[in-house]
Short mmCIF file of C-alpha atoms in Angstrom, two decimals:
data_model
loop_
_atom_site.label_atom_id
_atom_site.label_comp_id
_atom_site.label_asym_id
_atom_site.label_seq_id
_atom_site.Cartn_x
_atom_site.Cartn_y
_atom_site.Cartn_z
CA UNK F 1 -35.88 -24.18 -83.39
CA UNK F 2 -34.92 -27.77 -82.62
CA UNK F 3 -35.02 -28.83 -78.89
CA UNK F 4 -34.23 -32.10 -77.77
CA UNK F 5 -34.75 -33.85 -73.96
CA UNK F 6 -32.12 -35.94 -72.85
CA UNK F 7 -31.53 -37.57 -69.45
CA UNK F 8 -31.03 -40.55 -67.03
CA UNK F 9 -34.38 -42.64 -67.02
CA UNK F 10 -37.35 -41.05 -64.75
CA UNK F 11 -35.41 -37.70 -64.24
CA UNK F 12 -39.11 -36.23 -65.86
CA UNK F 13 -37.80 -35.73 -69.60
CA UNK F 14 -41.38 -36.40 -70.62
CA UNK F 15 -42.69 -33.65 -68.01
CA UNK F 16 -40.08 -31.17 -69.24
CA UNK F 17 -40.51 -31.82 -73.37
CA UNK F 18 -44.47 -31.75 -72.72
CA UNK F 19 -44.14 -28.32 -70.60
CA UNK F 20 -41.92 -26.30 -73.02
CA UNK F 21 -44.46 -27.91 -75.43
CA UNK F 22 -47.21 -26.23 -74.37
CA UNK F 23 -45.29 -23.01 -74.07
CA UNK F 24 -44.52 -22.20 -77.46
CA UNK F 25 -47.99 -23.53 -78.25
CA UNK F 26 -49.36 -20.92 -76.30
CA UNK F 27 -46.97 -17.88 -77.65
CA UNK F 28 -48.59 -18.79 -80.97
CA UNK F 29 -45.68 -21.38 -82.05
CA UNK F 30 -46.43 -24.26 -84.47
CA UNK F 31 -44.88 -27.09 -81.89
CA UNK F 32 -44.31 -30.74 -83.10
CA UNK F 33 -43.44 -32.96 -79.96
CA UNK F 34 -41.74 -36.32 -81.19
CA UNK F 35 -41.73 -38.96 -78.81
CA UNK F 36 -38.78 -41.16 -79.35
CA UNK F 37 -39.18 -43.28 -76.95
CA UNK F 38 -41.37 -46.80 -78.19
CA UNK F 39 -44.04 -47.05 -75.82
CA UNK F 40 -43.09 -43.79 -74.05
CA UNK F 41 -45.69 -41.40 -72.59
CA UNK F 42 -45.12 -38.26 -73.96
CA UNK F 43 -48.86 -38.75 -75.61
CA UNK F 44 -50.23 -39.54 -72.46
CA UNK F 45 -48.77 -36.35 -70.79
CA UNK F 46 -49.96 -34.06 -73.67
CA UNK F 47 -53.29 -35.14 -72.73
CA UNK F 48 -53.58 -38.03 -75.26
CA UNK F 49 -56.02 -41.13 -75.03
CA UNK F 50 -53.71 -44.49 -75.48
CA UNK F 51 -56.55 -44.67 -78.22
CA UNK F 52 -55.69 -41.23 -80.07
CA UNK F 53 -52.22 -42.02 -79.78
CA UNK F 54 -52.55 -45.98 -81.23
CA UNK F 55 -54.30 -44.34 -84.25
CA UNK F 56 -51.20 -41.99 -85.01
CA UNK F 57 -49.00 -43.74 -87.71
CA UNK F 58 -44.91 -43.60 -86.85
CA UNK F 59 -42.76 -41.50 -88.10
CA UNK F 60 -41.06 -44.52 -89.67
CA UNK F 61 -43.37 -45.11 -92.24
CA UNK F 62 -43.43 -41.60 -93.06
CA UNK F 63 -40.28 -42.59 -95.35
CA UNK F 64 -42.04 -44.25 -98.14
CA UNK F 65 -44.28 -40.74 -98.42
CA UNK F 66 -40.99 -38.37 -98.49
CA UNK F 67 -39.18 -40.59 -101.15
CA UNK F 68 -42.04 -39.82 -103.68
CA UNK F 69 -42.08 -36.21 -102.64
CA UNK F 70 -38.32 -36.23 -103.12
CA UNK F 71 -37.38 -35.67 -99.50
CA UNK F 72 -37.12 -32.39 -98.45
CA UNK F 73 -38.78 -30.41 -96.17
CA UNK F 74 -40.48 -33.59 -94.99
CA UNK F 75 -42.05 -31.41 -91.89
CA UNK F 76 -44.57 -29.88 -94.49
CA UNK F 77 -46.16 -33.24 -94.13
CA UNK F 78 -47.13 -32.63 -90.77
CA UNK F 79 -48.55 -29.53 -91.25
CA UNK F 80 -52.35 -29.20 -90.74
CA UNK F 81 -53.04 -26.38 -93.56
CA UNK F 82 -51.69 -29.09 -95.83
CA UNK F 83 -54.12 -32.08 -94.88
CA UNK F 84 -53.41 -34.98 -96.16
CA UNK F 85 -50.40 -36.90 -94.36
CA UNK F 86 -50.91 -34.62 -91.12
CA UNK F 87 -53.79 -36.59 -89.98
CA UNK F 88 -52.00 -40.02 -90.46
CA UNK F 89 -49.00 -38.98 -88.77
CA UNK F 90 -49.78 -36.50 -85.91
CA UNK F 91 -52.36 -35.59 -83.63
CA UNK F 92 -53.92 -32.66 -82.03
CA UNK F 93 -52.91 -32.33 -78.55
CA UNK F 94 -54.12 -28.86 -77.44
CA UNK F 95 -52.36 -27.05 -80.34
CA UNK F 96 -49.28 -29.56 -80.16
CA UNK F 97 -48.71 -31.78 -82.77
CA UNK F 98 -47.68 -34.91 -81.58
CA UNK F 99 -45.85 -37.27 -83.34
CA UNK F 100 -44.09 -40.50 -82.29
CA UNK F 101 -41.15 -42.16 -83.48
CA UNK F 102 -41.91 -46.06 -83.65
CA UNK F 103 -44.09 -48.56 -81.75
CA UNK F 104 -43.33 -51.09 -79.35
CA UNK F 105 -41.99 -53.82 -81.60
CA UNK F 106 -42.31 -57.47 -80.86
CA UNK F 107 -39.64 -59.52 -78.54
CA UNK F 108 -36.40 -60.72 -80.16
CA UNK F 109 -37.15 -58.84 -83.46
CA UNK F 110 -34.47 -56.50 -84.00
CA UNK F 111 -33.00 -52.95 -82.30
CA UNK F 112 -34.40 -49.44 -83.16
CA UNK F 113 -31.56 -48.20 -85.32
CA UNK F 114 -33.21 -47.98 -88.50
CA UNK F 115 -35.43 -45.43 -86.15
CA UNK F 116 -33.18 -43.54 -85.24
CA UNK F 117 -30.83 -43.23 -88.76
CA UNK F 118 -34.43 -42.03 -90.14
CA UNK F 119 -35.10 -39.33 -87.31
CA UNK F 120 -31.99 -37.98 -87.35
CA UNK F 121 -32.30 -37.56 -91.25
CA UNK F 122 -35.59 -36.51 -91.09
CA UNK F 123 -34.46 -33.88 -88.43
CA UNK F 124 -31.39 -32.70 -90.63
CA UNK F 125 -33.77 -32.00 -93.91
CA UNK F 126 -36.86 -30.37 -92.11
CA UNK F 127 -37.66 -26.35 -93.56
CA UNK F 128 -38.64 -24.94 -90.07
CA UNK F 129 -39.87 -21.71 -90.57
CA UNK F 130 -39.18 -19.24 -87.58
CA UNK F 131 -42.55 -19.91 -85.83
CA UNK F 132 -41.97 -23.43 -85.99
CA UNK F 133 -40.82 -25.92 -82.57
CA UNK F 134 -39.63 -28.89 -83.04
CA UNK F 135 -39.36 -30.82 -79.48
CA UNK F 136 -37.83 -34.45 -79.33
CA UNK F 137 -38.58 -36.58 -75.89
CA UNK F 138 -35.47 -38.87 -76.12
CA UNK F 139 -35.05 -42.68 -74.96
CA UNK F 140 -32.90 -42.53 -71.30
CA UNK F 141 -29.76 -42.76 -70.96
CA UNK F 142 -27.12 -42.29 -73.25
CA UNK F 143 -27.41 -44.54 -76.62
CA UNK F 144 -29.41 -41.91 -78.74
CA UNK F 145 -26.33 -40.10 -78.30
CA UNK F 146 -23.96 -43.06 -79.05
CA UNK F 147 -26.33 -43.18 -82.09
CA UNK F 148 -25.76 -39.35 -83.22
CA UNK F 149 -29.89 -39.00 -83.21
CA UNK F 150 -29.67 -35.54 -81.75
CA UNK F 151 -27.03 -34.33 -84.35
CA UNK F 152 -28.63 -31.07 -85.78
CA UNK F 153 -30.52 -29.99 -82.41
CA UNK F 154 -30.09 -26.24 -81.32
CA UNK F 155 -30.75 -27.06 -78.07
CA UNK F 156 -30.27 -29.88 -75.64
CA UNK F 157 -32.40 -30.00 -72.36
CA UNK F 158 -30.22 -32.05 -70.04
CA UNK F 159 -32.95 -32.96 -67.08
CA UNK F 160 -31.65 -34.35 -64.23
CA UNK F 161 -33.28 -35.33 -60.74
CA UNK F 162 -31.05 -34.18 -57.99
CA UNK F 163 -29.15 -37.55 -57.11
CA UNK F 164 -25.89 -38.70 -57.98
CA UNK F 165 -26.91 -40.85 -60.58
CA UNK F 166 -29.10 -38.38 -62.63
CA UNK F 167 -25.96 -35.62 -62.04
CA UNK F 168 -23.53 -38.62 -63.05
CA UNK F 169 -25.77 -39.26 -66.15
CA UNK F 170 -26.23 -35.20 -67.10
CA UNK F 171 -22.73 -35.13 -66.84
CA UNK F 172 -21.86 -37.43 -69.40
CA UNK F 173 -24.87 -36.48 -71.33
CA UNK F 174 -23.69 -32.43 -71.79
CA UNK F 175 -20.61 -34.03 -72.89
CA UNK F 176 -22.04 -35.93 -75.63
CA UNK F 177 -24.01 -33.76 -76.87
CA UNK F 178 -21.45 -30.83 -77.47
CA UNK F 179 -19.25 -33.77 -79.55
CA UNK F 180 -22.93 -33.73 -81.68
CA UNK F 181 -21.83 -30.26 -82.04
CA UNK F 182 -25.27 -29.19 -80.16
CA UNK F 183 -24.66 -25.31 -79.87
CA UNK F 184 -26.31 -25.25 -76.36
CA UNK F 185 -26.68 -27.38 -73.77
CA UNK F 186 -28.73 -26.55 -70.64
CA UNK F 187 -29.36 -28.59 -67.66
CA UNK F 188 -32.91 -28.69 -65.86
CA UNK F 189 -32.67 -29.87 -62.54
CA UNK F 190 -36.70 -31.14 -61.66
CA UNK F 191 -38.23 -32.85 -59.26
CA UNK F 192 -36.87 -30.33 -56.37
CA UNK F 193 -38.21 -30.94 -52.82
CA UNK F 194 -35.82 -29.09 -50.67
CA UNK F 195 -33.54 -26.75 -49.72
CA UNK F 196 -30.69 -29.15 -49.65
CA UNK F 197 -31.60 -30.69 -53.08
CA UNK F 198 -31.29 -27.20 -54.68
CA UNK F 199 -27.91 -26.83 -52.86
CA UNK F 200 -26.93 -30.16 -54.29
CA UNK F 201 -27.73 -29.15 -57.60
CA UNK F 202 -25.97 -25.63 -57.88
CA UNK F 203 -22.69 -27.56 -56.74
CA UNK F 204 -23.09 -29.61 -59.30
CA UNK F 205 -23.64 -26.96 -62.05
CA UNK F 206 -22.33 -23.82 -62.92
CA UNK F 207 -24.11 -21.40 -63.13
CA UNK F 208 -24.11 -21.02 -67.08
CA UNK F 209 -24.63 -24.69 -67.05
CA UNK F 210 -27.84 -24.89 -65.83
CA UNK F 211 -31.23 -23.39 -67.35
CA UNK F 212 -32.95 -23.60 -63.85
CA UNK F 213 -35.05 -25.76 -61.20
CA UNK F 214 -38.55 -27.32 -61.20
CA UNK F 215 -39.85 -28.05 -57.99
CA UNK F 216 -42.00 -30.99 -56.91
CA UNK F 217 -45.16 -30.64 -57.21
CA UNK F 218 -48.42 -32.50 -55.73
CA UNK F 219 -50.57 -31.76 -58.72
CA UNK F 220 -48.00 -33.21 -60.75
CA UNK F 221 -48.14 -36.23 -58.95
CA UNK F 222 -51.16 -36.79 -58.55
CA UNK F 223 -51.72 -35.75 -62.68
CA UNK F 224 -49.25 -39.25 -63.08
CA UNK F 225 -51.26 -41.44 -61.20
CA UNK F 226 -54.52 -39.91 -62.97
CA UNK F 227 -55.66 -38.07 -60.41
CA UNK F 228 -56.88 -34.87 -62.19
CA UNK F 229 -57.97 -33.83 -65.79
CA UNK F 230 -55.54 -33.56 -69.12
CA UNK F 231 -52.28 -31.12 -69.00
CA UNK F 232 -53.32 -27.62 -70.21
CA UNK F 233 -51.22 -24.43 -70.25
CA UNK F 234 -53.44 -23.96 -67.16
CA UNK F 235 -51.36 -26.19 -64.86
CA UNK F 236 -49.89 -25.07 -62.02
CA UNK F 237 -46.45 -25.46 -62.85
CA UNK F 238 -45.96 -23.93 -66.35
CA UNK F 239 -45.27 -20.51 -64.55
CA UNK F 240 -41.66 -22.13 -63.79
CA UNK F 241 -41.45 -22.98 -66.83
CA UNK F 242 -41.99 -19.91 -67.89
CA UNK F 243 -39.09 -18.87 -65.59
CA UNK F 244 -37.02 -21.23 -67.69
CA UNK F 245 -38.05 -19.97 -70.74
CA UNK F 246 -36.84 -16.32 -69.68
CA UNK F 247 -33.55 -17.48 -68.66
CA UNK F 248 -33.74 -19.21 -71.95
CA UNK F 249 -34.10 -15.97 -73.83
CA UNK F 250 -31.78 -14.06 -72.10
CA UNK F 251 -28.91 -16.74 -72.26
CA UNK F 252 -29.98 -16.52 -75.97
CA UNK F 253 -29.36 -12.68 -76.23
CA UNK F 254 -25.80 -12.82 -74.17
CA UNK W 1 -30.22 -68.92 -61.71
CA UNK W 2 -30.57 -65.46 -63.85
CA UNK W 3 -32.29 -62.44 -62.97
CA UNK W 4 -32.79 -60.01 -65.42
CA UNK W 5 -34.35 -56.64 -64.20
CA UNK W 6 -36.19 -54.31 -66.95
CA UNK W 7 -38.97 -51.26 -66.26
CA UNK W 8 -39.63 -47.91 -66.90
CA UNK W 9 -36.62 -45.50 -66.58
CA UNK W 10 -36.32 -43.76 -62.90
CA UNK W 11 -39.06 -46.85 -61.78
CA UNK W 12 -35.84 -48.06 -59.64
CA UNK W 13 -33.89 -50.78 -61.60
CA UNK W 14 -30.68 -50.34 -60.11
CA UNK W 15 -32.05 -50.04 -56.70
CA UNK W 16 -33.83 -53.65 -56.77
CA UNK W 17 -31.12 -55.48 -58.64
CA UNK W 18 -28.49 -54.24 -56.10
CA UNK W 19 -30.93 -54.71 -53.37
CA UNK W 20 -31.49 -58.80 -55.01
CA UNK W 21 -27.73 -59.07 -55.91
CA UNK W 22 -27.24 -58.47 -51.56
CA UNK W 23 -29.42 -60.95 -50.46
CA UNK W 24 -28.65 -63.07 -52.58
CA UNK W 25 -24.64 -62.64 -51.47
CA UNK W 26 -25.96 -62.39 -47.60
CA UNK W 27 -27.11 -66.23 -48.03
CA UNK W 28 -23.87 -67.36 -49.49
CA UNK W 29 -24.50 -67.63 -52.87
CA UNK W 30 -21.94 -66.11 -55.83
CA UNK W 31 -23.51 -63.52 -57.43
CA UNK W 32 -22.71 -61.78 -60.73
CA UNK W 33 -24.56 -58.28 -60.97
CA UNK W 34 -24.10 -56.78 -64.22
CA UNK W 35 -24.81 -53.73 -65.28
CA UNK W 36 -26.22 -53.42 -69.13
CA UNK W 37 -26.34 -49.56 -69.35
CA UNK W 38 -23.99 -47.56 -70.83
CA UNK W 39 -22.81 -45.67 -67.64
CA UNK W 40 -25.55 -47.05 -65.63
CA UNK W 41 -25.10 -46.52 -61.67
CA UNK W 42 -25.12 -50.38 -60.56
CA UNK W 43 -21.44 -49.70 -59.44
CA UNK W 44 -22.29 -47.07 -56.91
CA UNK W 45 -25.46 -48.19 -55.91
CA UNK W 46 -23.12 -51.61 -54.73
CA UNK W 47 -21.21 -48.82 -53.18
CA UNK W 48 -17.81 -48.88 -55.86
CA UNK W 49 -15.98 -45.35 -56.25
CA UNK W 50 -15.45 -43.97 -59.90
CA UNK W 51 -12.08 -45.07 -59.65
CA UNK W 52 -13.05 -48.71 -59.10
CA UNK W 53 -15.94 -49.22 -61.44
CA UNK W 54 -13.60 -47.21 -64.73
CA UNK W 55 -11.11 -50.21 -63.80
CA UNK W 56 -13.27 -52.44 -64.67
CA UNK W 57 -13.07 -53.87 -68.29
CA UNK W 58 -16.61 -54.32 -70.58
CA UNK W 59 -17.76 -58.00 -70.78
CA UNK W 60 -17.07 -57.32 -74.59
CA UNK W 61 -13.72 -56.93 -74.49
CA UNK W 62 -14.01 -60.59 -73.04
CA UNK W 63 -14.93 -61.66 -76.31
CA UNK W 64 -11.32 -62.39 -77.73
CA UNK W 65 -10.58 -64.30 -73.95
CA UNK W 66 -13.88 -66.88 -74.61
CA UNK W 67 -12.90 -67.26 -78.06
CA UNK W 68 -9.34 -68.29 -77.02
CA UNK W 69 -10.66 -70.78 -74.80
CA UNK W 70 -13.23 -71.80 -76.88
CA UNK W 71 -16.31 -70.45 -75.75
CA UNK W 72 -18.26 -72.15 -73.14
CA UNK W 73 -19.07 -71.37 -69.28
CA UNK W 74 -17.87 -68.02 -70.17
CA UNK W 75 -18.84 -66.98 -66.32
CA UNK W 76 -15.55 -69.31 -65.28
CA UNK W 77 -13.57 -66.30 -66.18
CA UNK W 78 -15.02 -64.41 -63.83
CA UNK W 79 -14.55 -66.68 -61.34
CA UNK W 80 -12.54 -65.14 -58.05
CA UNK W 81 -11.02 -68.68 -57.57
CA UNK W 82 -9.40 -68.83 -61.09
CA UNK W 83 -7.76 -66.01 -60.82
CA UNK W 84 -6.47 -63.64 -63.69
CA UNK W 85 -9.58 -62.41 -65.61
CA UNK W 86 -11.72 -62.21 -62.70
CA UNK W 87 -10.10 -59.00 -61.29
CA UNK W 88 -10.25 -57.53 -65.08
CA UNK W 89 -13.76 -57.96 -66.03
CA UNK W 90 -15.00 -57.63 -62.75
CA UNK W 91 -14.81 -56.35 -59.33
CA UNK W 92 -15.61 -57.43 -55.97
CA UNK W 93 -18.30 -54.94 -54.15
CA UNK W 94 -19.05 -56.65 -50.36
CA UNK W 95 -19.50 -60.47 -52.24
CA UNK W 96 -20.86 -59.55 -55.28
CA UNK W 97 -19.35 -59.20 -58.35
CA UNK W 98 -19.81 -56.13 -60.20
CA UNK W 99 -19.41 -56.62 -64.15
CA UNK W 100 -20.32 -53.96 -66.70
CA UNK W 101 -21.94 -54.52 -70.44
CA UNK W 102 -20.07 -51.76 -71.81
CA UNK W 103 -18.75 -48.40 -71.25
CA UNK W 104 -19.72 -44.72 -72.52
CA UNK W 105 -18.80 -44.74 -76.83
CA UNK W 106 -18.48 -41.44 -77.94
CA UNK W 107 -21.35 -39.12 -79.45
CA UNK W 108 -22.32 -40.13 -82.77
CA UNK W 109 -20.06 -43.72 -83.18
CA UNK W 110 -22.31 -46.24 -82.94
CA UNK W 111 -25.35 -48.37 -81.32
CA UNK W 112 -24.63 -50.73 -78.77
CA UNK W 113 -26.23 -53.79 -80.57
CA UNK W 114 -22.76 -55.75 -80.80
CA UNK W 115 -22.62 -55.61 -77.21
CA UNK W 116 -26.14 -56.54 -76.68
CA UNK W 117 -25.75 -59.78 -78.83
CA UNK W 118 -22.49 -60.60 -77.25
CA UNK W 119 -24.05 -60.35 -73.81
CA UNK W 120 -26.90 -62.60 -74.74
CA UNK W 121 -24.53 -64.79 -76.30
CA UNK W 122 -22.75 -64.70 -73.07
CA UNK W 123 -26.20 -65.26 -70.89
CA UNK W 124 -26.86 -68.65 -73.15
CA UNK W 125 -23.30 -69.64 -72.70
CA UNK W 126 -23.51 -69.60 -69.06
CA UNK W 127 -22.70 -72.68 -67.20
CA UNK W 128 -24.22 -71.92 -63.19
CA UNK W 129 -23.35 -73.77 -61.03
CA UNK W 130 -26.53 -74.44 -57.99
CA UNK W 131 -24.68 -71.59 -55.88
CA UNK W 132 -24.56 -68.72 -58.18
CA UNK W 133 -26.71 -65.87 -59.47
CA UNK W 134 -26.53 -63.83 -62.40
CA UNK W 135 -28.32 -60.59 -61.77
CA UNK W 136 -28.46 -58.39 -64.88
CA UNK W 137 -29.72 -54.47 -64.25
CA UNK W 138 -31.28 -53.39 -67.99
CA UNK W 139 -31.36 -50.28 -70.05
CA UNK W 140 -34.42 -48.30 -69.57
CA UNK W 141 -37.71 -48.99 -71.93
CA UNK W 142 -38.63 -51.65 -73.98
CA UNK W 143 -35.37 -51.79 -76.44
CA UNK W 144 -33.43 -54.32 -75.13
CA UNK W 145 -36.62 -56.35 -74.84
CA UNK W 146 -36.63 -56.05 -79.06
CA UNK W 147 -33.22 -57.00 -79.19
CA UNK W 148 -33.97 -60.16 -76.92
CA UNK W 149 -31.20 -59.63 -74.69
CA UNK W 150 -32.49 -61.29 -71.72
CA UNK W 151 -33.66 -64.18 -73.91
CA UNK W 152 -32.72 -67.34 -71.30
CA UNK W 153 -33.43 -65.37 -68.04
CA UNK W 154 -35.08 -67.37 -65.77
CA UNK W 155 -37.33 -64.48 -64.02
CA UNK W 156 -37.95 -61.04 -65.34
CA UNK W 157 -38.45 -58.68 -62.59
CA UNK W 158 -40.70 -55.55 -64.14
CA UNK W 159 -40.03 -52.52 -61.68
CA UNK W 160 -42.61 -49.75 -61.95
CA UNK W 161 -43.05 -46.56 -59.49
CA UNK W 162 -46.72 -46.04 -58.65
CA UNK W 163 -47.86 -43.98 -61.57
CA UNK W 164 -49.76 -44.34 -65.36
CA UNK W 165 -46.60 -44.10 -67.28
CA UNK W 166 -44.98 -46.66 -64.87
CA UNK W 167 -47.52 -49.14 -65.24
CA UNK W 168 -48.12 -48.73 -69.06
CA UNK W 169 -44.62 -49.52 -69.51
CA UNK W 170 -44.42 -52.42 -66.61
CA UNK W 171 -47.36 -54.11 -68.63
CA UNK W 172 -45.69 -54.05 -71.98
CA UNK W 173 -42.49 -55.50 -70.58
CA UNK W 174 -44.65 -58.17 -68.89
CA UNK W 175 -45.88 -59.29 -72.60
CA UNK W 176 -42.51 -59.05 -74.20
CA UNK W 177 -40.79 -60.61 -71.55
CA UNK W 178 -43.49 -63.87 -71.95
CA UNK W 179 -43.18 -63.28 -75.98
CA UNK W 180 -39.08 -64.33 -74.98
CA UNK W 181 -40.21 -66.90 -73.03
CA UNK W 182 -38.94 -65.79 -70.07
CA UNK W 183 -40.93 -68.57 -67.60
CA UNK W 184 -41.47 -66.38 -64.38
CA UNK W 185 -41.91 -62.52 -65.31
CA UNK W 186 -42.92 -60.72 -62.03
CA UNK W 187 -43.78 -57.07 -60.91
CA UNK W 188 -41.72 -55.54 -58.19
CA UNK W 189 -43.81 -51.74 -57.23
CA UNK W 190 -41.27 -49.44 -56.10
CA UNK W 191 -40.86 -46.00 -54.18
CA UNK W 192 -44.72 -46.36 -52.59
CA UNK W 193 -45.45 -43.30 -50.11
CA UNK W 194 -48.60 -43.85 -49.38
CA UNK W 195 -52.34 -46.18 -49.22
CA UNK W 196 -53.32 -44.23 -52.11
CA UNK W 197 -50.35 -45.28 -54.30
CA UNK W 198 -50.31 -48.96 -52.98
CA UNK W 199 -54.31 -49.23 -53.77
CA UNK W 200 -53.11 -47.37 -57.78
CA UNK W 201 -50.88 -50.68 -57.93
CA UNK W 202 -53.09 -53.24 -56.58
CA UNK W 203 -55.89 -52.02 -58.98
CA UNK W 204 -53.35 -52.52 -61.95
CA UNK W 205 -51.98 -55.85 -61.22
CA UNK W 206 -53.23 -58.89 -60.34
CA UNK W 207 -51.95 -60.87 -57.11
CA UNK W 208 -49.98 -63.73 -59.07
CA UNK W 209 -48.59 -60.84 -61.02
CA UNK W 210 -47.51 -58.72 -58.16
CA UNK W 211 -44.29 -59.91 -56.25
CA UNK W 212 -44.55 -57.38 -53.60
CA UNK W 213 -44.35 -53.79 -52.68
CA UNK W 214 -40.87 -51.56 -51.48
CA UNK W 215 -42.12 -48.21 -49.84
CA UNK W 216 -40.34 -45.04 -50.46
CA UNK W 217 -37.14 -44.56 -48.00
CA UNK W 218 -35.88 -41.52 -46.16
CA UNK W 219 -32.03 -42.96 -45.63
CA UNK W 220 -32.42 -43.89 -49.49
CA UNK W 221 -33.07 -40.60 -50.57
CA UNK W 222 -30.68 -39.68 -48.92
CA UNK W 223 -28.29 -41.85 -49.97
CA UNK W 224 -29.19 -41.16 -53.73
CA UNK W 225 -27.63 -37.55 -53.07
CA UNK W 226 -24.75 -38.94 -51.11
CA UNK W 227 -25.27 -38.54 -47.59
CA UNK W 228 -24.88 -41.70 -45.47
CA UNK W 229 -22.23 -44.44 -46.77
CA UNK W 230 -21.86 -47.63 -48.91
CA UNK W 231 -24.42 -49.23 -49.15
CA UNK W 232 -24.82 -52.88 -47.27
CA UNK W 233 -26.73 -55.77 -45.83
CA UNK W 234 -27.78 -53.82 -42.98
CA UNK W 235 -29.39 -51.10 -44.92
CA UNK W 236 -32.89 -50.36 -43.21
CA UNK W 237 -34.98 -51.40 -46.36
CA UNK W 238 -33.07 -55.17 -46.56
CA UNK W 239 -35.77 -56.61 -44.88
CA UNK W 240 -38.52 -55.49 -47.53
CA UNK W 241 -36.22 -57.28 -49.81
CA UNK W 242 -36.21 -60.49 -47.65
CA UNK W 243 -39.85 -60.65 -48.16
CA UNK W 244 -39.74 -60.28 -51.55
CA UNK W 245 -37.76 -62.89 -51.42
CA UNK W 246 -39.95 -65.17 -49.28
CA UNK W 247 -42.69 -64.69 -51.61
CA UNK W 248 -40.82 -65.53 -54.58
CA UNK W 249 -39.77 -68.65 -53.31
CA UNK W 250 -43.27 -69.71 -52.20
CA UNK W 251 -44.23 -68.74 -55.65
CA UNK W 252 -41.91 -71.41 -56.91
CA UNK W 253 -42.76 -74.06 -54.64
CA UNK W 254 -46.49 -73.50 -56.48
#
């Protein structure tokens, strides 16, 4: 399974990839979150020190290691029972494996193509095996899909906040990502504080469209301005997620 | 004078630069507000329908105009008093003129790099007169800032919400920002609801960093899901903006 996040900037893709994260970590899953964002804070919200997740080599540089392994199945580098490479490239993040794409480069250097290319090949020759998760935290907006970088996903989370931009943005986003030929695309609406919010959202979505809503929470909040320990399956909202991941299912079996 | 406007996606980009592109208009100077995300939402947040922003032709397509006429003072095009290109690159929302980097490419096609070198080309190219303003509302993240797209911006303003992940980001953009040698890089703090989150951002910057603080806003909220109208010089959190602007000129005077 191959899950990617997608959405206008701030919508909480980060909060969404890290929750569904620690889901399948806790149904026993082997779950490798990808941040592909540089200098995005997918680490942090796993429950990462900025130290643990400095020491954690990008994915990038994983190339030179596949090449003399010829290529496939480059995933089995990650995997802890192997050693090796896993340590290097990932780290523990309560049972997640987290992995990042690249680091912040330096000003005026160059794009983050190369990046991407490599992802997108590295996500088109990985051997999942069927209790395996793959979860990509995407860069906002809609360039990663200009790029193709999603190409190969099973499933596209399309979170959205419940303005007109982020709607605008999911929009154009679903639309994108069924021309990657993404076989499902969901939309999470998050961030819900009201009544009329969730009415907004349900006239902007049909009702296939969209997986379901997260609602605003304090805890969360306060977790992003540090108030509070590390994320843990514990938290207050997973049980909404585990709503979503329900719907999930059952949208899965119709 | 050029603006550039960079942060963390969601932090409120769009909602300063349009809120700086206003006053800026309000005092009688010509401002140019572009926006430099792929279907970024600078065109309604300046209050243009759908209809009026799709009219609007990409600054790259300008590309075969400046070349015609040989390059420099490429703004002159968009000049309302010239006539002719002006009304095809751009369009006129309440004083300012609303341009757009480029438009939504289809999934898989390409990066936007071209258009990100053409529109730094553009920036460098730019002959300003003392009246005008060039406002330019960035991509989420830090990739632009490796491209060195706002390379010749006179002040970076880094827009952060009041939260880890906000200020992580804010603080990288600050160094990259310097490492282009932008001269005057300066944090706006954005959506504040409370003491709590105002003390979070006065323990992570320092005063000479800090251009001010905007405090979250009921009517926009409310506007961000569509209720209320265009948006204007009145609007109730204008004056917030004024003082951001009084302090940024007293900075300069320093």
């Amino acid at each position: 399974m191959k899950i990617a996040v997608a959405g206008k900037g701030g919508a909480g893709k980060t909060f969404v990839a890290a929750g569904f994260a620690r889901l399948y970590a806790g149904m026993g899953y082997q779950v490798y979150a990808v941040d592909a964002e540089p200098g995005g804070s997918l680490g942090p919200e796993l429950g990462l020190s900025r130290h643990e997740i400095d020491a954690v080599r990008p994915i990038m540089v994983m190339r030179e290691f596949i090449d003399d392994r010829r290529g496939d199945g480059a995933l089995y580098l990650m995997n802890p029972n192997v050693g090796g490479a896993a340590d290097q490239f990932s780290a523990d993040a309560g049972g997640v494996r987290f992995l990042k794409m690249a680091d912040i480069k330096p000003a005026g250097s160059s794009c983050y193509c190369e990046e991407h290319g490599f992802l997108l090949a590295l996500m088109n020759s990985l051997l999942l095996g069927e209790r395996d998760v793959v979860i990509l935290d995407m860069g906002a907006g809609v360039e990663h899909l200009a790029r193709g970088t999603c190409r190969g996903a099973d499933l596209m989370l399309v979170v959205t906040e419940a303005t007109r931009a982020g709607v605008e943005m999911a929009r154009a986003i679903r639309a994108l990502s069924a021309g990657l030929g993404i076989g499902q695309v969901l939309v999470v609406a998050n961030k819900i504080h009201s009544e009329k919010e969730e009415l907004f959202i349900r006239a902007n979505f049909h009702r296939v469209e969209l997986l379901g809503l997260l609602h605003e929470s304090k805890e969360a909040a306060d977790r992003a301005i540090g108030i509070g320990g590390r994320g843990s399956a514990g938290d207050p909202w997973m049980p909404e997620f585990e709503a979503l991941y329900e719907r999930l299912t059952s949208k899965e079996a119709t």
